[in-house]
Amino acid sequence: MKIIHWTVLCRYQHLWNIKLQLRPALIAGIMKDSGNQPPAMLPRKGQYMFKEIPLLKPFFQVPIHTPKNFFGEHVNKGSVSAMRFLTAVSMEQPDMLEKVSRELWMRIWSRDEDITESQNILAAAEKAGMSTAQAQHFLENITTDQVKNKLRETTEAACKYGAFGLPTTVAHVDDKTYMLFGSDRLELLAYLLGEKWMGPVPPTQKARL
């Protein structure tokens, strides 16, 4: 789960000697480029994934719930508009990227709400603390070539690093680059960084989302 991965990274960003940079990308583009398929498209993986979600909630202390009609509402509609919105935010107001990303995720995975309609994207941005005028500005920008190209470039860059799904982490350590996939590679990331792994909720940090 992408949200689990970067939520934990956000908890550690002030504990480890890292500069965390979130990069919106298109999962469909990565899947197509790598020839991969979403886990839920394979019956056994899908069954396992939805059984595992209730266990992830208390372990990672993230308010995750399985949407009732995940395939009909969320998979089929996609998240292109939301990712373009986040890309627009990252280009002009990167300090808001984490908050807006979190609110968009909360709509789907915590409250089973839509993120494809314009008014719902605006609602998430405003809940994250963005003014209506700011949110409307970014929403208007999602159809521009600059935003579309930036999202495409980020997605293509992930593919060049070897990404085949999300969450993908690219770590630059001592002139070396490592591509890590999945939220279960955070302990390995700590090892590469020479930092201490203290579990998904480090003792010095209160769980938050």
PDB file of C-alpha atoms in Angstrom:
ATOM      1  CA  MET A   1       0.000   0.000   0.000  1.00  0.00           C
ATOM      2  CA  LYS A   2       1.458   3.345  -1.089  1.00  0.00           C
ATOM      3  CA  ILE A   3      -0.048   5.273   1.817  1.00  0.00           C
ATOM      4  CA  ILE A   4       1.440   2.921   4.396  1.00  0.00           C
ATOM      5  CA  HIS A   5       4.850   3.231   2.822  1.00  0.00           C
ATOM      6  CA  TRP A   6       5.095   6.995   2.646  1.00  0.00           C
ATOM      7  CA  THR A   7       3.298   7.534   5.944  1.00  0.00           C
ATOM      8  CA  VAL A   8       6.044   5.564   7.675  1.00  0.00           C
ATOM      9  CA  LEU A   9       8.699   7.428   5.697  1.00  0.00           C
ATOM     10  CA  CYS A  10       7.140  10.708   6.824  1.00  0.00           C
ATOM     11  CA  ARG A  11       7.367   9.513  10.424  1.00  0.00           C
ATOM     12  CA  TYR A  12      11.073   8.835   9.964  1.00  0.00           C
ATOM     13  CA  GLN A  13      12.060  11.835   7.853  1.00  0.00           C
ATOM     14  CA  HIS A  14      13.114  13.860  10.900  1.00  0.00           C
ATOM     15  CA  LEU A  15      14.694  10.881  12.667  1.00  0.00           C
ATOM     16  CA  TRP A  16      16.877   9.664   9.815  1.00  0.00           C
ATOM     17  CA  ASN A  17      19.424  11.706   7.907  1.00  0.00           C
ATOM     18  CA  ILE A  18      17.316  11.889   4.745  1.00  0.00           C
ATOM     19  CA  LYS A  19      15.703  14.390   2.425  1.00  0.00           C
ATOM     20  CA  LEU A  20      12.319  12.904   1.585  1.00  0.00           C
ATOM     21  CA  GLN A  21      10.819  13.909  -1.753  1.00  0.00           C
ATOM     22  CA  LEU A  22       7.375  12.636  -2.712  1.00  0.00           C
ATOM     23  CA  ARG A  23       6.791  12.141  -6.442  1.00  0.00           C
ATOM     24  CA  PRO A  24       3.268  11.599  -7.879  1.00  0.00           C
ATOM     25  CA  ALA A  25       3.300   8.937 -10.612  1.00  0.00           C
ATOM     26  CA  LEU A  26       0.808   7.004 -12.717  1.00  0.00           C
ATOM     27  CA  ILE A  27       0.530   3.398 -11.573  1.00  0.00           C
ATOM     28  CA  ALA A  28      -1.135   2.449 -14.886  1.00  0.00           C
ATOM     29  CA  GLY A  29       1.854   3.777 -16.812  1.00  0.00           C
ATOM     30  CA  ILE A  30       4.291   1.836 -14.654  1.00  0.00           C
ATOM     31  CA  MET A  31       2.248  -1.344 -14.977  1.00  0.00           C
ATOM     32  CA  LYS A  32       2.034  -1.009 -18.761  1.00  0.00           C
ATOM     33  CA  ASP A  33       5.750  -0.282 -19.154  1.00  0.00           C
ATOM     34  CA  SER A  34       6.785  -3.242 -16.975  1.00  0.00           C
ATOM     35  CA  GLY A  35       4.133  -5.683 -18.164  1.00  0.00           C
ATOM     36  CA  ASN A  36       2.946  -6.135 -14.589  1.00  0.00           C
ATOM     37  CA  GLN A  37      -0.625  -6.603 -13.361  1.00  0.00           C
ATOM     38  CA  PRO A  38      -2.314  -5.227 -10.219  1.00  0.00           C
ATOM     39  CA  PRO A  39      -2.260  -7.883  -7.446  1.00  0.00           C
ATOM     40  CA  ALA A  40      -6.035  -7.766  -7.088  1.00  0.00           C
ATOM     41  CA  MET A  41      -6.438  -8.838 -10.726  1.00  0.00           C
ATOM     42  CA  LEU A  42      -5.122 -12.277  -9.784  1.00  0.00           C
ATOM     43  CA  PRO A  43      -7.824 -14.079  -7.736  1.00  0.00           C
ATOM     44  CA  ARG A  44      -5.585 -15.526  -5.005  1.00  0.00           C
ATOM     45  CA  LYS A  45      -3.564 -12.357  -4.591  1.00  0.00           C
ATOM     46  CA  GLY A  46      -6.760 -10.308  -4.506  1.00  0.00           C
ATOM     47  CA  GLN A  47      -8.309 -12.516  -1.847  1.00  0.00           C
ATOM     48  CA  TYR A  48      -5.145 -12.356   0.229  1.00  0.00           C
ATOM     49  CA  MET A  49      -4.790  -8.595  -0.110  1.00  0.00           C
ATOM     50  CA  PHE A  50      -8.302  -7.853   1.114  1.00  0.00           C
ATOM     51  CA  LYS A  51      -7.903 -10.274   4.028  1.00  0.00           C
ATOM     52  CA  GLU A  52      -4.628  -8.614   4.990  1.00  0.00           C
ATOM     53  CA  ILE A  53      -5.952  -5.044   5.104  1.00  0.00           C
ATOM     54  CA  PRO A  54      -7.666  -5.415   8.518  1.00  0.00           C
ATOM     55  CA  LEU A  55      -4.292  -6.527   9.944  1.00  0.00           C
ATOM     56  CA  LEU A  56      -2.419  -3.573   8.468  1.00  0.00           C
ATOM     57  CA  LYS A  57      -4.620  -1.011  10.200  1.00  0.00           C
ATOM     58  CA  PRO A  58      -3.496  -1.703  13.813  1.00  0.00           C
ATOM     59  CA  PHE A  59       0.065  -2.711  12.901  1.00  0.00           C
ATOM     60  CA  PHE A  60       0.880   0.452  10.953  1.00  0.00           C
ATOM     61  CA  GLN A  61      -1.664   2.585  12.863  1.00  0.00           C
ATOM     62  CA  VAL A  62      -3.221   3.810   9.644  1.00  0.00           C
ATOM     63  CA  PRO A  63      -7.045   4.131   9.324  1.00  0.00           C
ATOM     64  CA  ILE A  64      -7.363   1.867   6.300  1.00  0.00           C
ATOM     65  CA  HIS A  65     -10.642   0.250   5.199  1.00  0.00           C
ATOM     66  CA  THR A  66     -11.455  -1.661   2.031  1.00  0.00           C
ATOM     67  CA  PRO A  67     -13.789   0.351  -0.257  1.00  0.00           C
ATOM     68  CA  LYS A  68     -17.080  -1.467  -0.851  1.00  0.00           C
ATOM     69  CA  ASN A  69     -16.925  -1.207  -4.635  1.00  0.00           C
ATOM     70  CA  PHE A  70     -13.203  -0.835  -5.172  1.00  0.00           C
ATOM     71  CA  PHE A  71     -13.104  -2.222  -8.718  1.00  0.00           C
ATOM     72  CA  GLY A  72     -16.284  -0.544  -9.926  1.00  0.00           C
ATOM     73  CA  GLU A  73     -15.651   2.901  -8.509  1.00  0.00           C
ATOM     74  CA  HIS A  74     -11.924   3.337  -8.045  1.00  0.00           C
ATOM     75  CA  VAL A  75     -10.053   0.975 -10.346  1.00  0.00           C
ATOM     76  CA  ASN A  76     -12.249   1.571 -13.380  1.00  0.00           C
ATOM     77  CA  LYS A  77     -12.359   5.348 -12.930  1.00  0.00           C
ATOM     78  CA  GLY A  78      -8.645   5.610 -12.218  1.00  0.00           C
ATOM     79  CA  SER A  79      -6.760   8.390 -10.493  1.00  0.00           C
ATOM     80  CA  VAL A  80      -5.282  10.411 -13.375  1.00  0.00           C
ATOM     81  CA  SER A  81      -6.975  13.674 -12.407  1.00  0.00           C
ATOM     82  CA  ALA A  82      -5.920  13.317  -8.785  1.00  0.00           C
ATOM     83  CA  MET A  83      -2.315  12.565  -9.766  1.00  0.00           C
ATOM     84  CA  ARG A  84      -2.270  15.558 -12.102  1.00  0.00           C
ATOM     85  CA  PHE A  85      -3.603  17.712  -9.285  1.00  0.00           C
ATOM     86  CA  LEU A  86      -0.856  16.488  -6.961  1.00  0.00           C
ATOM     87  CA  THR A  87       1.695  17.103  -9.705  1.00  0.00           C
ATOM     88  CA  ALA A  88       0.467  20.685 -10.061  1.00  0.00           C
ATOM     89  CA  VAL A  89       0.762  21.125  -6.291  1.00  0.00           C
ATOM     90  CA  SER A  90       4.290  19.668  -6.275  1.00  0.00           C
ATOM     91  CA  MET A  91       5.368  22.111  -8.984  1.00  0.00           C
ATOM     92  CA  GLU A  92       4.199  25.270  -7.220  1.00  0.00           C
ATOM     93  CA  GLN A  93       3.522  24.487  -3.575  1.00  0.00           C
ATOM     94  CA  PRO A  94       5.506  21.357  -2.618  1.00  0.00           C
ATOM     95  CA  ASP A  95       5.049  22.011   1.102  1.00  0.00           C
ATOM     96  CA  MET A  96       1.361  21.072   0.666  1.00  0.00           C
ATOM     97  CA  LEU A  97       1.977  17.851  -1.264  1.00  0.00           C
ATOM     98  CA  GLU A  98       2.078  15.527   1.738  1.00  0.00           C
ATOM     99  CA  LYS A  99      -1.105  16.958   3.280  1.00  0.00           C
ATOM    100  CA  VAL A 100      -3.136  16.928   0.075  1.00  0.00           C
ATOM    101  CA  SER A 101      -1.939  13.421  -0.818  1.00  0.00           C
ATOM    102  CA  ARG A 102      -3.046  12.222   2.596  1.00  0.00           C
ATOM    103  CA  GLU A 103      -6.504  13.731   2.272  1.00  0.00           C
ATOM    104  CA  LEU A 104      -7.049  12.233  -1.174  1.00  0.00           C
ATOM    105  CA  TRP A 105      -6.015   8.840   0.175  1.00  0.00           C
ATOM    106  CA  MET A 106      -8.335   9.246   3.174  1.00  0.00           C
ATOM    107  CA  ARG A 107     -11.283   9.776   0.863  1.00  0.00           C
ATOM    108  CA  ILE A 108     -10.778   6.391  -0.821  1.00  0.00           C
ATOM    109  CA  TRP A 109      -9.213   4.123   1.747  1.00  0.00           C
ATOM    110  CA  SER A 110     -10.681   5.456   4.975  1.00  0.00           C
ATOM    111  CA  ARG A 111     -14.083   6.938   4.045  1.00  0.00           C
ATOM    112  CA  ASP A 112     -14.829   5.158   0.721  1.00  0.00           C
ATOM    113  CA  GLU A 113     -15.356   8.428  -1.138  1.00  0.00           C
ATOM    114  CA  ASP A 114     -14.647   9.521  -4.703  1.00  0.00           C
ATOM    115  CA  ILE A 115     -11.479  11.331  -5.877  1.00  0.00           C
ATOM    116  CA  THR A 116     -12.235  11.483  -9.606  1.00  0.00           C
ATOM    117  CA  GLU A 117     -14.761  14.324  -9.627  1.00  0.00           C
ATOM    118  CA  SER A 118     -13.458  17.888  -9.517  1.00  0.00           C
ATOM    119  CA  GLN A 119     -15.503  18.918  -6.483  1.00  0.00           C
ATOM    120  CA  ASN A 120     -14.118  15.993  -4.491  1.00  0.00           C
ATOM    121  CA  ILE A 121     -10.519  16.825  -5.347  1.00  0.00           C
ATOM    122  CA  LEU A 122     -11.211  20.410  -4.270  1.00  0.00           C
ATOM    123  CA  ALA A 123     -12.767  19.188  -1.029  1.00  0.00           C
ATOM    124  CA  ALA A 124      -9.684  17.115  -0.222  1.00  0.00           C
ATOM    125  CA  ALA A 125      -7.366  20.045  -0.919  1.00  0.00           C
ATOM    126  CA  GLU A 126      -9.412  22.388   1.253  1.00  0.00           C
ATOM    127  CA  LYS A 127      -9.527  19.843   4.072  1.00  0.00           C
ATOM    128  CA  ALA A 128      -5.717  19.693   3.838  1.00  0.00           C
ATOM    129  CA  GLY A 129      -5.622  23.433   4.572  1.00  0.00           C
ATOM    130  CA  MET A 130      -5.514  24.880   1.071  1.00  0.00           C
ATOM    131  CA  SER A 131      -7.649  27.902   0.270  1.00  0.00           C
ATOM    132  CA  THR A 132     -10.486  27.533  -2.225  1.00  0.00           C
ATOM    133  CA  ALA A 133      -8.731  29.923  -4.612  1.00  0.00           C
ATOM    134  CA  GLN A 134      -5.477  27.961  -4.423  1.00  0.00           C
ATOM    135  CA  ALA A 135      -7.210  24.625  -4.942  1.00  0.00           C
ATOM    136  CA  GLN A 136      -9.179  25.969  -7.901  1.00  0.00           C
ATOM    137  CA  HIS A 137      -5.958  27.294  -9.428  1.00  0.00           C
ATOM    138  CA  PHE A 138      -4.291  23.880  -9.258  1.00  0.00           C
ATOM    139  CA  LEU A 139      -7.421  22.170 -10.571  1.00  0.00           C
ATOM    140  CA  GLU A 140      -7.430  24.457 -13.601  1.00  0.00           C
ATOM    141  CA  ASN A 141      -3.790  23.571 -14.239  1.00  0.00           C
ATOM    142  CA  ILE A 142      -4.310  19.801 -14.500  1.00  0.00           C
ATOM    143  CA  THR A 143      -5.175  20.092 -18.197  1.00  0.00           C
ATOM    144  CA  THR A 144      -2.026  22.061 -19.079  1.00  0.00           C
ATOM    145  CA  ASP A 145       0.813  20.499 -21.021  1.00  0.00           C
ATOM    146  CA  GLN A 146       3.272  21.474 -18.289  1.00  0.00           C
ATOM    147  CA  VAL A 147       1.477  19.392 -15.656  1.00  0.00           C
ATOM    148  CA  LYS A 148       0.753  16.475 -17.992  1.00  0.00           C
ATOM    149  CA  ASN A 149       4.367  16.362 -19.144  1.00  0.00           C
ATOM    150  CA  LYS A 150       5.719  16.567 -15.595  1.00  0.00           C
ATOM    151  CA  LEU A 151       3.598  13.627 -14.474  1.00  0.00           C
ATOM    152  CA  ARG A 152       4.643  11.682 -17.552  1.00  0.00           C
ATOM    153  CA  GLU A 153       8.308  12.473 -16.896  1.00  0.00           C
ATOM    154  CA  THR A 154       8.083  11.334 -13.279  1.00  0.00           C
ATOM    155  CA  THR A 155       6.376   8.099 -14.298  1.00  0.00           C
ATOM    156  CA  GLU A 156       8.968   7.443 -17.003  1.00  0.00           C
ATOM    157  CA  ALA A 157      11.790   8.185 -14.549  1.00  0.00           C
ATOM    158  CA  ALA A 158      10.367   5.590 -12.139  1.00  0.00           C
ATOM    159  CA  CYS A 159      10.295   3.057 -14.976  1.00  0.00           C
ATOM    160  CA  LYS A 160      13.928   3.809 -15.848  1.00  0.00           C
ATOM    161  CA  TYR A 161      14.888   3.050 -12.252  1.00  0.00           C
ATOM    162  CA  GLY A 162      13.204  -0.341 -12.698  1.00  0.00           C
ATOM    163  CA  ALA A 163       9.825   0.300 -11.073  1.00  0.00           C
ATOM    164  CA  PHE A 164       7.126  -2.290 -11.740  1.00  0.00           C
ATOM    165  CA  GLY A 165       4.538  -1.050  -9.261  1.00  0.00           C
ATOM    166  CA  LEU A 166       3.975   1.290  -6.334  1.00  0.00           C
ATOM    167  CA  PRO A 167       5.154   2.105  -3.719  1.00  0.00           C
ATOM    168  CA  THR A 168       8.634   2.467  -5.174  1.00  0.00           C
ATOM    169  CA  THR A 169      11.473   4.131  -3.297  1.00  0.00           C
ATOM    170  CA  VAL A 170      14.607   5.407  -4.994  1.00  0.00           C
ATOM    171  CA  ALA A 171      17.394   5.947  -2.477  1.00  0.00           C
ATOM    172  CA  HIS A 172      20.584   7.803  -3.330  1.00  0.00           C
ATOM    173  CA  VAL A 173      23.244   6.719  -0.845  1.00  0.00           C
ATOM    174  CA  ASP A 174      27.003   7.424  -1.122  1.00  0.00           C
ATOM    175  CA  ASP A 175      26.940   7.910  -4.898  1.00  0.00           C
ATOM    176  CA  LYS A 176      24.911   4.713  -5.336  1.00  0.00           C
ATOM    177  CA  THR A 177      21.253   4.402  -6.294  1.00  0.00           C
ATOM    178  CA  TYR A 178      18.898   1.715  -4.981  1.00  0.00           C
ATOM    179  CA  MET A 179      15.366   0.996  -6.153  1.00  0.00           C
ATOM    180  CA  LEU A 180      13.206  -0.658  -3.482  1.00  0.00           C
ATOM    181  CA  PHE A 181       9.644  -1.867  -3.954  1.00  0.00           C
ATOM    182  CA  GLY A 182       6.957  -2.245  -1.317  1.00  0.00           C
ATOM    183  CA  SER A 183       6.286  -1.123   2.235  1.00  0.00           C
ATOM    184  CA  ASP A 184       8.024  -4.258   3.529  1.00  0.00           C
ATOM    185  CA  ARG A 185      11.414  -2.932   2.365  1.00  0.00           C
ATOM    186  CA  LEU A 186      11.641  -0.129   4.906  1.00  0.00           C
ATOM    187  CA  GLU A 187      13.909  -2.160   7.181  1.00  0.00           C
ATOM    188  CA  LEU A 188      16.218  -2.741   4.221  1.00  0.00           C
ATOM    189  CA  LEU A 189      16.140   0.990   3.494  1.00  0.00           C
ATOM    190  CA  ALA A 190      17.245   1.672   7.072  1.00  0.00           C
ATOM    191  CA  TYR A 191      20.136  -0.740   6.581  1.00  0.00           C
ATOM    192  CA  LEU A 192      21.242   0.985   3.377  1.00  0.00           C
ATOM    193  CA  LEU A 193      21.058   4.372   5.070  1.00  0.00           C
ATOM    194  CA  GLY A 194      22.939   3.174   8.134  1.00  0.00           C
ATOM    195  CA  GLU A 195      19.982   4.201  10.279  1.00  0.00           C
ATOM    196  CA  LYS A 196      18.045   2.408  13.012  1.00  0.00           C
ATOM    197  CA  TRP A 197      14.721   0.781  12.172  1.00  0.00           C
ATOM    198  CA  MET A 198      12.293   1.097  15.084  1.00  0.00           C
ATOM    199  CA  GLY A 199       9.176  -0.388  13.549  1.00  0.00           C
ATOM    200  CA  PRO A 200       6.346   1.308  11.637  1.00  0.00           C
ATOM    201  CA  VAL A 201       5.624   3.691  14.513  1.00  0.00           C
ATOM    202  CA  PRO A 202       8.953   4.853  16.010  1.00  0.00           C
ATOM    203  CA  PRO A 203       8.771   5.393  19.788  1.00  0.00           C
ATOM    204  CA  THR A 204       9.596   9.084  19.512  1.00  0.00           C
ATOM    205  CA  GLN A 205       6.763   9.733  17.068  1.00  0.00           C
ATOM    206  CA  LYS A 206       3.007   9.604  17.602  1.00  0.00           C
ATOM    207  CA  ALA A 207       1.148   7.770  14.872  1.00  0.00           C
ATOM    208  CA  ARG A 208      -0.657  10.201  12.632  1.00  0.00           C
ATOM    209  CA  LEU A 209      -2.534  10.276   9.383  1.00  0.00           C
TER     210      LEU A 209
END
